[in-house]
Coordinates of C-alpha atoms in Angstrom, one line a residue:
M67 CA -174.5 -43.7 -225.9
V68 CA -172.4 -41.5 -224.8
V69 CA -170.6 -40.7 -228.2
F70 CA -174.7 -40.0 -229.4
L71 CA -175.8 -37.5 -226.8
T72 CA -172.2 -35.3 -227.2
T73 CA -173.1 -35.2 -230.7
E74 CA -176.9 -34.0 -229.7
F75 CA -176.1 -32.0 -226.8
T76 CA -173.5 -29.8 -229.2
D77 CA -176.5 -29.8 -232.3
R78 CA -179.0 -28.6 -229.7
A79 CA -176.7 -25.7 -228.8
D80 CA -176.3 -24.7 -231.9
G81 CA -172.7 -26.0 -232.4
H82 CA -170.7 -27.7 -235.1
V83 CA -171.5 -31.4 -234.7
L84 CA -168.6 -32.8 -236.0
V85 CA -166.3 -30.7 -233.7
G86 CA -167.7 -31.7 -231.0
L87 CA -167.4 -34.8 -231.5
L88 CA -163.4 -34.7 -232.7
S89 CA -162.8 -32.6 -229.3
M90 CA -164.6 -35.1 -227.4
L91 CA -162.4 -38.4 -229.1
T92 CA -159.3 -36.4 -228.8
L93 CA -159.7 -35.4 -225.1
Y94 CA -160.8 -38.9 -224.4
I95 CA -157.9 -41.1 -226.2
I96 CA -155.7 -38.6 -224.7
L97 CA -156.1 -38.9 -221.2
T98 CA -157.2 -42.6 -221.2
T99 CA -155.8 -44.7 -224.0
G100 CA -153.0 -42.1 -224.8
R101 CA -151.7 -42.1 -221.3
A102 CA -151.8 -45.7 -220.5
V103 CA -149.7 -46.3 -223.8
F104 CA -147.5 -43.6 -222.4
D105 CA -147.0 -45.9 -219.4
V106 CA -146.1 -49.0 -221.0
V107 CA -143.4 -48.1 -223.4
R108 CA -141.7 -45.3 -221.2
P109 CA -139.1 -47.6 -218.9
P110 CA -138.8 -49.9 -217.2
R111 CA -141.2 -51.2 -219.7
H112 CA -143.2 -54.0 -218.7
S113 CA -142.7 -57.7 -220.1
N114 CA -145.7 -58.1 -221.9
Y115 CA -145.4 -54.0 -223.1
L116 CA -146.3 -55.4 -226.6
F117 CA -149.3 -56.8 -226.0
V118 CA -150.6 -54.4 -224.0
I119 CA -150.1 -51.9 -226.9
F120 CA -151.8 -53.9 -229.8
H121 CA -154.9 -53.9 -226.8
H122 CA -154.7 -50.3 -226.5
A123 CA -154.3 -50.1 -230.3
G124 CA -157.7 -51.7 -230.8
Q125 CA -159.6 -50.1 -228.3
I126 CA -158.5 -47.0 -230.3
C127 CA -160.2 -48.7 -232.9
V128 CA -163.1 -49.6 -231.7
I129 CA -163.6 -45.9 -230.1
I130 CA -163.3 -44.5 -233.3
L131 CA -165.8 -46.8 -235.1
F132 CA -168.1 -46.1 -232.5
A133 CA -168.1 -42.7 -232.8
S134 CA -168.5 -42.8 -236.5
F135 CA -171.3 -45.1 -235.6
G136 CA -172.5 -42.5 -233.2
L137 CA -172.4 -39.8 -236.2
V138 CA -174.6 -41.6 -238.3
M139 CA -177.0 -42.1 -235.2
H140 CA -177.3 -38.9 -234.7
D141 CA -178.5 -38.1 -238.0
L142 CA -180.9 -40.5 -238.5
F143 CA -182.2 -40.9 -234.9
G144 CA -182.0 -37.2 -233.5
S145 CA -185.2 -36.0 -233.4
W146 CA -186.3 -39.0 -231.0
I147 CA -184.1 -37.4 -227.9
P148 CA -187.0 -35.4 -226.1
S149 CA -186.1 -32.3 -224.4
G150 CA -186.4 -30.9 -221.5
E151 CA -187.7 -32.6 -218.4
D152 CA -188.6 -36.0 -220.0
F153 CA -185.4 -35.8 -221.2
A154 CA -183.9 -35.6 -217.4
I155 CA -186.3 -37.9 -216.4
A156 CA -185.5 -40.6 -218.8
L157 CA -182.0 -40.2 -217.9
V158 CA -182.1 -40.7 -214.3
A159 CA -184.1 -43.6 -214.6
G160 CA -181.2 -45.4 -217.3
S161 CA -178.7 -44.5 -214.9
F162 CA -180.3 -45.9 -211.4
A163 CA -181.5 -49.3 -214.5
S164 CA -177.6 -49.5 -215.6
I165 CA -176.8 -49.5 -212.5
M166 CA -178.9 -51.9 -211.2
A167 CA -178.0 -54.5 -214.0
I168 CA -174.5 -53.9 -213.3
W169 CA -174.7 -55.1 -210.0
T170 CA -176.9 -57.9 -210.7
K171 CA -174.8 -59.0 -213.1
N172 CA -171.8 -59.2 -210.8
L173 CA -173.5 -60.5 -208.0
M174 CA -174.9 -63.7 -210.5
S175 CA -171.7 -63.8 -212.4
A176 CA -169.5 -67.0 -212.6
A177 CA -166.4 -67.7 -209.6
K178 CA -163.0 -67.8 -211.3
L179 CA -161.4 -71.1 -212.5
P180 CA -160.8 -73.9 -210.4
F181 CA -157.1 -74.3 -210.0
P182 CA -156.5 -77.6 -211.5
T183 CA -158.9 -76.5 -214.1
L184 CA -157.2 -73.4 -215.2
V185 CA -154.0 -75.5 -215.0
S186 CA -155.4 -78.1 -217.5
E187 CA -156.5 -75.0 -219.8
L188 CA -153.2 -74.0 -219.5
R189 CA -151.3 -77.3 -220.5
K190 CA -153.0 -77.1 -223.5
D191 CA -152.1 -73.8 -224.6
I192 CA -148.6 -74.7 -224.0
G193 CA -148.6 -77.8 -225.5
A194 CA -148.0 -82.0 -224.8
K195 CA -144.9 -82.3 -226.6
Q196 CA -143.4 -78.9 -224.7
L197 CA -144.7 -80.1 -221.5
A198 CA -142.9 -83.2 -221.9
F199 CA -139.3 -81.7 -223.3
A200 CA -139.6 -79.8 -220.3
R201 CA -140.1 -82.1 -217.6
A202 CA -137.2 -85.0 -219.5
L203 CA -134.6 -82.5 -219.4
S204 CA -135.1 -80.4 -216.0
R205 CA -134.7 -83.9 -215.2
N206 CA -131.4 -84.1 -216.3
Y207 CA -130.5 -81.7 -213.8
D208 CA -132.8 -82.1 -211.3
S209 CA -133.6 -85.4 -210.1
S210 CA -136.0 -84.2 -207.2
G211 CA -138.1 -83.0 -209.5
N212 CA -138.3 -79.5 -208.0
L213 CA -137.0 -77.6 -210.9
G214 CA -139.2 -79.4 -213.3
Y215 CA -141.9 -77.9 -211.0
L216 CA -140.4 -74.6 -211.1
V217 CA -139.8 -74.6 -215.3
E218 CA -143.7 -76.1 -215.7
A219 CA -144.8 -73.1 -213.2
I220 CA -143.0 -70.4 -215.8
L221 CA -144.5 -72.1 -218.6
L222 CA -147.8 -71.8 -216.8
A223 CA -147.9 -68.1 -215.8
E224 CA -146.2 -67.1 -219.3
A225 CA -149.2 -69.0 -221.6
Q226 CA -151.8 -66.8 -219.2
Q227 CA -149.9 -63.5 -219.7
R228 CA -149.3 -64.5 -223.3
P229 CA -151.2 -67.4 -225.0
K230 CA -150.2 -69.1 -228.6
W231 CA -151.8 -67.1 -230.6
F232 CA -149.7 -63.8 -229.7
R233 CA -147.1 -65.5 -229.4
R234 CA -147.0 -66.2 -233.0
I235 CA -147.5 -62.9 -233.4
E236 CA -144.3 -62.1 -231.6
N237 CA -142.8 -64.4 -234.1
F238 CA -144.0 -62.9 -237.0
T239 CA -143.0 -59.3 -236.1
G240 CA -139.7 -60.6 -234.6
K241 CA -138.7 -61.9 -237.8
I242 CA -137.7 -58.0 -238.7
G243 CA -134.7 -58.8 -236.4
R244 CA -136.0 -57.5 -233.6
T245 CA -134.6 -58.7 -229.9
G246 CA -137.5 -59.0 -228.0
T247 CA -138.9 -62.2 -225.5
Y248 CA -139.9 -65.6 -227.2
G249 CA -140.9 -69.2 -227.3
V250 CA -143.2 -70.9 -224.9
A251 CA -141.1 -69.9 -222.2
Q252 CA -140.5 -66.2 -222.9
V253 CA -136.9 -66.0 -222.6
S254 CA -134.9 -62.6 -224.2
A255 CA -133.5 -63.1 -228.0
P256 CA -132.4 -61.3 -230.8
A257 CA -134.6 -63.5 -233.1
P258 CA -137.4 -66.0 -232.7
I259 CA -136.5 -69.3 -231.3
S260 CA -138.5 -72.2 -231.4
D261 CA -140.5 -73.3 -228.3
E262 CA -138.0 -76.3 -227.4
R263 CA -134.7 -73.7 -227.4
S264 CA -136.7 -71.4 -224.9
I265 CA -136.9 -73.9 -222.6
E266 CA -133.6 -74.8 -222.8
L267 CA -132.6 -71.3 -222.3
L268 CA -135.1 -70.5 -219.5
I269 CA -133.8 -74.0 -217.5
E270 CA -129.5 -72.6 -218.2
Q271 CA -130.5 -69.5 -216.7
L272 CA -132.3 -70.5 -213.7
I273 CA -129.3 -73.4 -213.0
A274 CA -126.4 -70.3 -213.7
R275 CA -128.9 -67.8 -211.5
A276 CA -129.9 -69.7 -208.7
S277 CA -128.3 -69.4 -205.4
F278 CA -129.8 -72.8 -203.5
R279 CA -130.0 -76.5 -204.8
F280 CA -133.4 -77.7 -206.2
D281 CA -132.9 -80.8 -204.9
E282 CA -133.4 -79.6 -201.3
N283 CA -136.5 -80.4 -199.4
N284 CA -137.5 -76.4 -198.8
F285 CA -136.6 -73.7 -200.9
D286 CA -136.2 -70.2 -199.4
H287 CA -138.9 -68.3 -200.3
A288 CA -136.8 -65.3 -200.8
E289 CA -134.4 -66.4 -202.8
L290 CA -136.7 -68.1 -205.1
H291 CA -138.2 -64.8 -205.4
K292 CA -135.0 -63.2 -205.8
L293 CA -134.5 -65.5 -208.7
L294 CA -137.4 -64.7 -210.7
L295 CA -137.6 -61.3 -210.9
Q296 CA -134.1 -62.4 -213.0
H297 CA -137.0 -64.0 -215.2
N298 CA -139.0 -61.2 -215.4
P299 CA -138.9 -58.0 -213.3
D300 CA -142.6 -57.5 -213.0
P301 CA -143.5 -58.5 -208.8
E302 CA -147.2 -59.5 -209.6
H303 CA -146.4 -61.8 -212.2
V304 CA -143.1 -63.6 -210.1
G305 CA -146.3 -63.8 -207.7
R306 CA -148.4 -65.5 -210.4
I307 CA -145.3 -68.3 -211.4
M308 CA -144.8 -68.9 -207.4
Q309 CA -148.6 -69.4 -207.0
Y310 CA -148.3 -71.9 -209.6
F311 CA -145.0 -73.7 -208.5
Y312 CA -146.3 -74.7 -204.7
G313 CA -149.5 -75.3 -206.1
I314 CA -147.9 -77.9 -208.5
Q315 CA -145.4 -79.1 -205.9
E316 CA -148.4 -79.5 -203.2
Y317 CA -150.6 -81.5 -205.5
M318 CA -147.5 -84.1 -206.7
L319 CA -146.6 -84.4 -203.2
Q320 CA -150.4 -85.7 -202.5
N321 CA -150.2 -87.8 -205.5

């Protein structure tokens, strides 16, 4: 609609429709999507910067597609747009209707998935084989189960951030020899690795970096946070991992 109205106003102002459309698109992409991409690629890079770049590239394609569609719509239906006072009344009425529709949608939108349901869905994305491997390997280093809970929490958080389909894209693009984070555990490697190998490396790194024993009854929150920051420097992602860890730990203690 914005593209259509831009071309219509440009045409009625005796301007060149295509020039007006290209100017609007260029300005919009630079100030929004372009700026977002710049923030993502400049150091320090976010751990999921590749996913975000794919997302913004898709946005640009959609914007260009709808801009082209708007140009076609202008040629077909430009004469239908009312002028003068009628157009102003219709625009204001449409704006109020849109605001009410958005408010109603937000009011009636469904709540977020409950924790058990979310964990169940993410476990399906990880895979039963990978989870069984992670739990068995964790028990070799810690019989209390805490290391296993932490490893699973990391896998859940990584699966939420990078679902299976995106991990496959990473493995495909990584075949050209690009260093990145691979596998269901998203550990750094010079080339794509298997999910099992990523879990092995994750457990080795956690044990080597931890300043506490995993079989302790109570973890120090600050020390756990510090350990997880070494795995992923994004505080928001670390907070997500800790929520999964404490949630799984509490559930296992109650059952």
